[in-house]
Amino acid sequence: MQVEIGSNFWTYSLCEGRERKLWWESEEYSKIFLKSGRNAFKAICNYISADKRKVLFPAYHCGTESEPWYESDWEVEYYPIENNFTVDANKLKQCIIKAKPAVLVIQSYYGFDALNDECNALLQECRNKGIIIIEDITQSILSDIRHQAVDYYIASLRKFFAIPDGGVLISRQPIAIRKIAQGDNNIPLNAMQAYSLKREYFETKNKGIKEEFRAAYVVLNELISVNDNNYAMSDVSLKIWNSFDFTYIAQKRRENYRTLSEGLAKIDYLAITRTFDNDTTVPLFLPVLVKNNTLRQELQAFLAEKDIYCPIIWKKSPRIVDCPKETSAIYERILCFPIDQRYDKEDMLRIFNTVEKWNV
């Protein structure tokens, strides 16, 4: 059982090569590795040439995805995401008719497919009409989800793994992105320091090291957040990326999700909106909707006192003025439980037992 659950990754490998390749790693696709998903969005929004610079985004998203579009003088509008993390095809269609965007961004959440067959048919219609479709596959990167009517795929690689930096821009056609600066060597240096300190904390349980590794992660995130240029992914990160055992990672995440969801389903003030119906999904977190925002904040604080860190993904961007009510419910109530490959059944039972003992 781990001394702490959640927060930043620290375990990584520098083994040579891996057997399993993801679908977009084939020669069929062109790939540009950058330092972050934000960098990839920055690159593509400046690469696209469109007379009408308007993009339609899912209302539930990380603000770092849409911010480069604002910075590049694109007009950004939003379509609703249902509170079970799916897209309603009819609502999306109405938003497309109203906005008439040049670009449509789609995304699946927490490893589960957000789009049904009706949505996929709508995407094909959009593409036939010349609308450029971009899919953020960050949260579904290890799931067997592939939406064909997509022009560009984007992912941040740091959400699933201990990797210093990393984002990727993918297309079936060659992508000519200009002015990509060399990867920043300070990023892997700071990352290795942060990983080493956190590993030492886990091994020694020395609380004095805790503030040290937290400060190191702050520096690392600041380096990655620098956005004045497009930067290539560092060589160290590429080597780590090519060493991951995706089969093991997928198995552990599925097992942990199932174990924890079975327990948390008994808690009446928590709603679990997505469950497994097959083994094609590899979850990022176990997202729940807490009964209300006040309860969510109190539960999150209580768990943190027990060294269980459950993030709120995400806080609503101030750019979204009129957020659809179904999507607002996510922002106001979501809490995410860690279920990743660092943990096992004992850790999941520890989370459930801690939640169960909390006096609401």
PDB file of N, CA and C in Angstrom, residues 179-184 229-233:
ATOM      1  N   LYS A 179       9.302  26.673 -37.332  1.00  0.00           N
ATOM      2  CA  LYS A 179       9.871  27.289 -36.129  1.00  0.00           C
ATOM      3  C   LYS A 179       9.571  26.490 -34.862  1.00  0.00           C
ATOM      4  N   ILE A 180       9.972  25.229 -34.868  1.00  0.00           N
ATOM      5  CA  ILE A 180       9.893  24.419 -33.656  1.00  0.00           C
ATOM      6  C   ILE A 180      11.263  24.464 -32.984  1.00  0.00           C
ATOM      7  N   ALA A 181      11.313  25.067 -31.794  1.00  0.00           N
ATOM      8  CA  ALA A 181      12.580  25.214 -31.086  1.00  0.00           C
ATOM      9  C   ALA A 181      13.035  23.874 -30.509  1.00  0.00           C
ATOM     10  N   GLN A 182      14.326  23.759 -30.286  1.00  0.00           N
ATOM     11  CA  GLN A 182      14.881  22.536 -29.705  1.00  0.00           C
ATOM     12  C   GLN A 182      14.321  22.318 -28.308  1.00  0.00           C
ATOM     13  N   GLY A 183      14.138  21.042 -27.941  1.00  0.00           N
ATOM     14  CA  GLY A 183      13.603  20.710 -26.621  1.00  0.00           C
ATOM     15  C   GLY A 183      14.447  21.306 -25.503  1.00  0.00           C
ATOM     16  N   ASP A 184      13.783  21.727 -24.430  1.00  0.00           N
ATOM     17  CA  ASP A 184      14.442  22.361 -23.292  1.00  0.00           C
ATOM     18  C   ASP A 184      15.012  21.287 -22.368  1.00  0.00           C
ATOM     19  N   ASN A 229       6.990  29.965 -27.636  1.00  0.00           N
ATOM     20  CA  ASN A 229       7.392  29.256 -28.851  1.00  0.00           C
ATOM     21  C   ASN A 229       6.832  27.840 -28.841  1.00  0.00           C
ATOM     22  N   ASN A 230       6.879  27.196 -30.023  1.00  0.00           N
ATOM     23  CA  ASN A 230       6.650  25.762 -30.078  1.00  0.00           C
ATOM     24  C   ASN A 230       7.978  25.058 -29.814  1.00  0.00           C
ATOM     25  N   TYR A 231       7.994  24.145 -28.859  1.00  0.00           N
ATOM     26  CA  TYR A 231       9.205  23.428 -28.494  1.00  0.00           C
ATOM     27  C   TYR A 231       9.051  21.947 -28.801  1.00  0.00           C
ATOM     28  N   ALA A 232      10.124  21.343 -29.259  1.00  0.00           N
ATOM     29  CA  ALA A 232      10.120  19.904 -29.475  1.00  0.00           C
ATOM     30  C   ALA A 232      10.130  19.180 -28.135  1.00  0.00           C
ATOM     31  N   MET A 233       9.602  17.986 -28.136  1.00  0.00           N
ATOM     32  CA  MET A 233       9.651  17.118 -26.958  1.00  0.00           C
ATOM     33  C   MET A 233      11.114  16.742 -26.692  1.00  0.00           C
TER      34      MET A 233
END
